[in-house]
PDB file of C-alpha atoms in Angstrom:
ATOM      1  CA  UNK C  80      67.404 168.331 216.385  1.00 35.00           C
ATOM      2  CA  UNK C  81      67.521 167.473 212.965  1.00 35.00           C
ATOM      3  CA  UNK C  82      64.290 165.707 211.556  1.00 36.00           C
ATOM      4  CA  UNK C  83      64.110 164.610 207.762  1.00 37.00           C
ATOM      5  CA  UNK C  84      66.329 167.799 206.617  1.00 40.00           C
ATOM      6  CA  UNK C  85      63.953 170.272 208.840  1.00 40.00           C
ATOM      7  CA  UNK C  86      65.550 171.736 212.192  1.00 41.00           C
ATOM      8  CA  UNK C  87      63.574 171.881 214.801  1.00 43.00           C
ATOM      9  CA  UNK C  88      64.533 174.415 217.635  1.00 45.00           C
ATOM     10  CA  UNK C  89      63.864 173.151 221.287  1.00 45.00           C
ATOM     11  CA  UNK C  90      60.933 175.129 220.955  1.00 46.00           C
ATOM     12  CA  UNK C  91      59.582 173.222 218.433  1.00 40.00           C
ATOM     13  CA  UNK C  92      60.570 169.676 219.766  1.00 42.00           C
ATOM     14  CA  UNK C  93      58.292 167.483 221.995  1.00 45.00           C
ATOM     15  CA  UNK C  94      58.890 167.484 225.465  1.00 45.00           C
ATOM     16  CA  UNK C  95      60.048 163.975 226.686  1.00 46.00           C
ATOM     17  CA  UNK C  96      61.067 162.665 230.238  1.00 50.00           C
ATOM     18  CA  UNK C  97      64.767 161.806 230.397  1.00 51.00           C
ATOM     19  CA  UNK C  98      65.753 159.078 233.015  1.00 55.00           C
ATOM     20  CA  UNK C  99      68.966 160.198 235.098  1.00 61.00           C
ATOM     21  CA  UNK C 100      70.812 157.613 234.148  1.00 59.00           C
ATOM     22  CA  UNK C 101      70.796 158.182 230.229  1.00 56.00           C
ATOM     23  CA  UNK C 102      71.446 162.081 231.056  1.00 56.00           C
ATOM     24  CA  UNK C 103      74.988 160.648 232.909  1.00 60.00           C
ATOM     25  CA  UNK C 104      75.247 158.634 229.507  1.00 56.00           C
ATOM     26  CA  UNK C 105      74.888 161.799 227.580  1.00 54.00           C
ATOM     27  CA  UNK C 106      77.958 163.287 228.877  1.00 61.00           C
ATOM     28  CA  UNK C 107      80.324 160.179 227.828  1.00 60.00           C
ATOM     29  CA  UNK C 108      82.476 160.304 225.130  1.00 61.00           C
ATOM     30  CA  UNK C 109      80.228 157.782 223.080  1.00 61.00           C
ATOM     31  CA  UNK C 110      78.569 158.995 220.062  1.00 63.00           C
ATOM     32  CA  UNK C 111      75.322 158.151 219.483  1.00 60.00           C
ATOM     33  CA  UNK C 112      72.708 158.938 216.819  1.00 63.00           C
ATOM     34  CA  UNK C 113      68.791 159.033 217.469  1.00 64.00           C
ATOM     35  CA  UNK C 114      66.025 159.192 215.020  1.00 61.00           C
ATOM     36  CA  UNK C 115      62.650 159.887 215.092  1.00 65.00           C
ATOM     37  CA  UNK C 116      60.417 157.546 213.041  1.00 67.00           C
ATOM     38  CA  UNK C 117      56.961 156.816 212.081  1.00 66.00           C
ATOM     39  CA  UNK C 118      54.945 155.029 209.050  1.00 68.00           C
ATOM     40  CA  UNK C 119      52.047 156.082 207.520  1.00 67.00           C
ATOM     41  CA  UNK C 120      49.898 155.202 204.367  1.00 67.00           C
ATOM     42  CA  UNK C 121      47.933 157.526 202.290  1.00 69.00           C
ATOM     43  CA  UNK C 122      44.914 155.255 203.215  1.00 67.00           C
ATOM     44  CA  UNK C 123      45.320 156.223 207.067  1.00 67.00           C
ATOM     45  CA  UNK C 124      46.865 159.796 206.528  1.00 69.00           C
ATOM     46  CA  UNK C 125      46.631 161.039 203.154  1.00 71.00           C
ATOM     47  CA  UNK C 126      50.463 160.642 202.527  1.00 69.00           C
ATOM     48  CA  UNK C 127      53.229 158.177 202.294  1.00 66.00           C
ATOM     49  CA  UNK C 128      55.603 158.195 204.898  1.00 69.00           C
ATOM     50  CA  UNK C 129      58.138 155.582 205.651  1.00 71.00           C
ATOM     51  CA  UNK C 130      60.592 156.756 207.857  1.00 74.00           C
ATOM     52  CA  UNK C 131      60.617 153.340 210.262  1.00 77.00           C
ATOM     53  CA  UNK C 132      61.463 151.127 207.017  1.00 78.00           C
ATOM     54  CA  UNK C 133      63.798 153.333 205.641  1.00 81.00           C
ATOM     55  CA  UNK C 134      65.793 153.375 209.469  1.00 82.00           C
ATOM     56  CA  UNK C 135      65.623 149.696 209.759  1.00 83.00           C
ATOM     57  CA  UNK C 136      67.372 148.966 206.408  1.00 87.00           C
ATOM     58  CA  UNK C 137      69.846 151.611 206.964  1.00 88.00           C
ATOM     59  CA  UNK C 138      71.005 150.306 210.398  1.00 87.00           C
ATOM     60  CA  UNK C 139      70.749 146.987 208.991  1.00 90.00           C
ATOM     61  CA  UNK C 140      73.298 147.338 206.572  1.00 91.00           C
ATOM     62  CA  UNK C 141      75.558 149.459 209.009  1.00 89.00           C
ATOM     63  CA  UNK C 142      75.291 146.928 211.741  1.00 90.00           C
ATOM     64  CA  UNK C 143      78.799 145.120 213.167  1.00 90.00           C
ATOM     65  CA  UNK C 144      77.899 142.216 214.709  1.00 91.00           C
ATOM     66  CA  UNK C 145      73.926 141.864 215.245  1.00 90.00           C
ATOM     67  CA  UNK C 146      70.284 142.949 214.836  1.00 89.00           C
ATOM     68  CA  UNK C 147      68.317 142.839 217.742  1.00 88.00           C
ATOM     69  CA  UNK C 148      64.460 143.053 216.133  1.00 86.00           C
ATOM     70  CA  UNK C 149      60.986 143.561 217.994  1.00 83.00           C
ATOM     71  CA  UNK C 150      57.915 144.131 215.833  1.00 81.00           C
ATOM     72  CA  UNK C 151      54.353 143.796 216.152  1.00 81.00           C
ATOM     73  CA  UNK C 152      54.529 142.828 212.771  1.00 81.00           C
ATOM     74  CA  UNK C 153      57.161 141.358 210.404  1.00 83.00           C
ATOM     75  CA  UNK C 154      56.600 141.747 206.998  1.00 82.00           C
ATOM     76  CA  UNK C 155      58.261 142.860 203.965  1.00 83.00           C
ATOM     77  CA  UNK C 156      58.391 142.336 200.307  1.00 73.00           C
ATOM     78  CA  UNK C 157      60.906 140.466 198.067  1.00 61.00           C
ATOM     79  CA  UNK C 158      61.608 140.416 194.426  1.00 58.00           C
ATOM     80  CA  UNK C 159      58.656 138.496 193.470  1.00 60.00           C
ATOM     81  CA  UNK C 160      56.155 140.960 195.658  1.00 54.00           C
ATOM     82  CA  UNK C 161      54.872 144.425 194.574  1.00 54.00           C
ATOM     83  CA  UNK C 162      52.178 144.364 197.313  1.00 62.00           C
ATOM     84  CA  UNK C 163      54.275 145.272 200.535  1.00 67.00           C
ATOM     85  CA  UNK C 164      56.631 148.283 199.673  1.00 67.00           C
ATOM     86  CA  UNK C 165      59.329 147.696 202.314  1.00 75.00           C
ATOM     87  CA  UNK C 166      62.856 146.055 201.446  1.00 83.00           C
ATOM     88  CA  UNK C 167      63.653 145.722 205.311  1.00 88.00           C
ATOM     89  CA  UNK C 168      63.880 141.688 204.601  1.00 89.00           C
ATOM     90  CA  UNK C 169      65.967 142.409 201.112  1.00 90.00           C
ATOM     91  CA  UNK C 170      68.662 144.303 203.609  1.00 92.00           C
ATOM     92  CA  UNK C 171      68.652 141.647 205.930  1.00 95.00           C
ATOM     93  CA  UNK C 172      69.516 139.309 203.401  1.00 94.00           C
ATOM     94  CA  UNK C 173      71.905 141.591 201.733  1.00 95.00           C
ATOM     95  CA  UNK C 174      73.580 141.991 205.289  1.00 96.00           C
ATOM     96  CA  UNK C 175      73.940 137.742 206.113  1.00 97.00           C
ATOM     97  CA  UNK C 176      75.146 137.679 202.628  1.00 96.00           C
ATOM     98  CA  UNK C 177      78.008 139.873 203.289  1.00 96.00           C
ATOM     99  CA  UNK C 178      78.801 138.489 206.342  1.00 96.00           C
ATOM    100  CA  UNK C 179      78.804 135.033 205.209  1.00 96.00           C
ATOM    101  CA  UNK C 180      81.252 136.560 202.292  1.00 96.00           C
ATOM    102  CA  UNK C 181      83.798 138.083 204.714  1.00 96.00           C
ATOM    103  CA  UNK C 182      83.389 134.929 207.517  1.00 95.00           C
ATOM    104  CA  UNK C 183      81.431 137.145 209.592  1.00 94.00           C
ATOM    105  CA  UNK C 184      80.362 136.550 213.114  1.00 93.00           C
ATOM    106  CA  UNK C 185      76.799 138.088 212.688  1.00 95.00           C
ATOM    107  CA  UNK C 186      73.599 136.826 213.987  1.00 95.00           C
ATOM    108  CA  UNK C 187      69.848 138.816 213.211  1.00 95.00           C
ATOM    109  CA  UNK C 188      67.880 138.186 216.474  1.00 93.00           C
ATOM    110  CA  UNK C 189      63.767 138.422 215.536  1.00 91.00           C
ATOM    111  CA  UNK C 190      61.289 139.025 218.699  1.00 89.00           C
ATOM    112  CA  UNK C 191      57.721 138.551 217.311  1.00 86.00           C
ATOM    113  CA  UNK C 192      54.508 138.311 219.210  1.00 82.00           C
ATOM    114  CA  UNK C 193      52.990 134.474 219.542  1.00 77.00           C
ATOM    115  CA  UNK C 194      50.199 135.668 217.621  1.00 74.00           C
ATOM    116  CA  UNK C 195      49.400 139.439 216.463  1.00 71.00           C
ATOM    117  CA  UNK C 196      47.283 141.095 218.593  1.00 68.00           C
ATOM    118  CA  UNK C 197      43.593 141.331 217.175  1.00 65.00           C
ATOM    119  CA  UNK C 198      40.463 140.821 219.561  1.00 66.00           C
ATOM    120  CA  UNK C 199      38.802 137.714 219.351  1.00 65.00           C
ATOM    121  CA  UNK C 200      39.339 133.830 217.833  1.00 70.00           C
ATOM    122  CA  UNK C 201      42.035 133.199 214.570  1.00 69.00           C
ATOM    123  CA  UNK C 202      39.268 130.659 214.027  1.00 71.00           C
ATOM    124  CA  UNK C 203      36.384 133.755 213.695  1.00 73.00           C
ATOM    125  CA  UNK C 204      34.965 134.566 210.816  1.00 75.00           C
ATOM    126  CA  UNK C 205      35.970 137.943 211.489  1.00 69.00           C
ATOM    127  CA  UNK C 206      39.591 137.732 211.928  1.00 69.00           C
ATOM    128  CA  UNK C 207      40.427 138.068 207.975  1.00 73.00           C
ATOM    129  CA  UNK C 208      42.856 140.671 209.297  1.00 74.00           C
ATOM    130  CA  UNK C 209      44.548 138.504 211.815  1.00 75.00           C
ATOM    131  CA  UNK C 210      45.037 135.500 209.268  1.00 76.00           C
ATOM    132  CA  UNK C 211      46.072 138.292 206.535  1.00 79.00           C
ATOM    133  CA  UNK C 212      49.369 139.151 209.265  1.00 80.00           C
ATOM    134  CA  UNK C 213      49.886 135.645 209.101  1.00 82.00           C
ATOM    135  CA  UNK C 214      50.289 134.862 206.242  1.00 82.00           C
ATOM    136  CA  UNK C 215      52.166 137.759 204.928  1.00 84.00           C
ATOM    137  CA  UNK C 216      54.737 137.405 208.281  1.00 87.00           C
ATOM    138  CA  UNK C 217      55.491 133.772 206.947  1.00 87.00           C
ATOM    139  CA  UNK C 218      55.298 134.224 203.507  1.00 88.00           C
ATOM    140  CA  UNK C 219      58.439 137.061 204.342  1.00 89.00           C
ATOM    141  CA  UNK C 220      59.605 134.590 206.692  1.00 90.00           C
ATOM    142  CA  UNK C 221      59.329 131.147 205.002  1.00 91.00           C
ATOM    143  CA  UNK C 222      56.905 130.388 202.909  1.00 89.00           C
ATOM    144  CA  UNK C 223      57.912 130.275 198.962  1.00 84.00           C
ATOM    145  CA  UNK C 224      60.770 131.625 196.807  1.00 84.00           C
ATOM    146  CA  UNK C 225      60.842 134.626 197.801  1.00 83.00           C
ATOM    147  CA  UNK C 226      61.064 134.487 201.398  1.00 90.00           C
ATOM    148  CA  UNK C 227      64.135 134.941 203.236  1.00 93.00           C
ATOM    149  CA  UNK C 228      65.038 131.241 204.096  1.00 95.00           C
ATOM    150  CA  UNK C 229      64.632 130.387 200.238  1.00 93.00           C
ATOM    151  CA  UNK C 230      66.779 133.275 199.185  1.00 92.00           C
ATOM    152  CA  UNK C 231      69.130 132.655 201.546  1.00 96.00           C
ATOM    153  CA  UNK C 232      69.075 128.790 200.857  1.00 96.00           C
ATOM    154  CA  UNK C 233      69.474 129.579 196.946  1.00 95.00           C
ATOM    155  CA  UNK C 234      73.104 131.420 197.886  1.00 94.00           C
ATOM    156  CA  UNK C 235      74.293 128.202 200.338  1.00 96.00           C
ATOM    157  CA  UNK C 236      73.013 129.888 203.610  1.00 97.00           C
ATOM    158  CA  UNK C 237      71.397 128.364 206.415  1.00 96.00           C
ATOM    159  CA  UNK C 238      68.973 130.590 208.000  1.00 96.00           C
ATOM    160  CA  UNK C 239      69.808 129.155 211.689  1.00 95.00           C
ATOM    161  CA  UNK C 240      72.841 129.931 211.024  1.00 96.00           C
ATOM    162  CA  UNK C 241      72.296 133.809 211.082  1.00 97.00           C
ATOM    163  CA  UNK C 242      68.342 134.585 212.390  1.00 96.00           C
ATOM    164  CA  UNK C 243      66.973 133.260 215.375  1.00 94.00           C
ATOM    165  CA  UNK C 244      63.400 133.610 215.866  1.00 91.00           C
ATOM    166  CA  UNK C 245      61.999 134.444 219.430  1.00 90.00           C
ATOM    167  CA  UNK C 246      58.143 134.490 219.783  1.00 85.00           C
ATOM    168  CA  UNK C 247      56.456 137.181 222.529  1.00 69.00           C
ATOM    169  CA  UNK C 248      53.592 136.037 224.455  1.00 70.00           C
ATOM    170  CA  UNK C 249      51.464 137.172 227.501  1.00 68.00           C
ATOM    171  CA  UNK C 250      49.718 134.895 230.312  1.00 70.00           C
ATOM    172  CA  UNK C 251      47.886 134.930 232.606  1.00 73.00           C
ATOM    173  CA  UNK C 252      47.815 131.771 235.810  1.00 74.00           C
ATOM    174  CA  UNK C 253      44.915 129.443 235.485  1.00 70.00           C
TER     175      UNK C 253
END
């Protein structure tokens, strides 16, 4: 196992539980690649890591024929932002761009919760953190010039035509 340029020896690796199935899978002649990822800020751990953002925009811009996207949270920076230090929207743009270039069947499919999960009301005084998400998830999404629909709408491209936006919700019966 190979993790950021450090082997690991089996030794060293976490144990995991591997379902049957993907063991049968393991044997095929189908190469596959696995990384391990996490994120962390110097606020929460005393470093910068970005592993998860820089694995998104790589498989982004390797990816065939779709992006298949869940996330707690979706938010990333653009030109105009210095705030969020991500470019995972830039590749996705970068990656409809191309594909609109070459008349590309590609589509990026986005899963996101209904609303992020904080306790409480959006309407508390309290949830400054929950309306913060929001606003930074459609400010990446939609909201001014340097958003992904108005980049993408500044080269020609209709964002329907290439993202498709699925929201994630729990319930419970009355």
């Amino acid at each position: 196992v190979q993790f950021h340029g450090v082997k690991c020896t089996k030794d060293d690796a976490m144990q995991i539980e591997v379902h049957p199935h993907l063991l049968d899978l393991a044997q095929s002649t189908i190469p596959a690649t696995a990384q391990i990822c996490r994120s962390l800020g110097a606020w929460s751990g005393g470093i910068f890591e970005n592993s998860i953002a820089q694995a998104y925009e790589k498989i982004i811009s390797l990816a065939q024929h779709f992006i298949w996207i869940e996330n707690q949270f979706f938010i990333s920076a653009m030109d105009g932002d210095n705030v969020i230090n991500n470019r995972v929207v830039d590749a996705l743009y970068q990656r409809i761009c191309k594909a609109k270039k070459r008349k590309e069947h590609f589509k990026v499919y986005l899963f996101l919760p209904l609303l992020p999960s904080f306790q409480g009301s959006i309407n508390a005084d309290s949830a400054g953190g929950f309306r913060s998400i929001m606003h930074w998830q459609y400010r990446t999404i939609c909201r001014g010039e340097d958003s992904l629909k108005s980049m993408l709408a500044k080269n020609g491209i209709e964002m329907d035509d290439y993202v498709a936006f699925f929201s994630l919700r729990t319930h419970e019966p009355i």
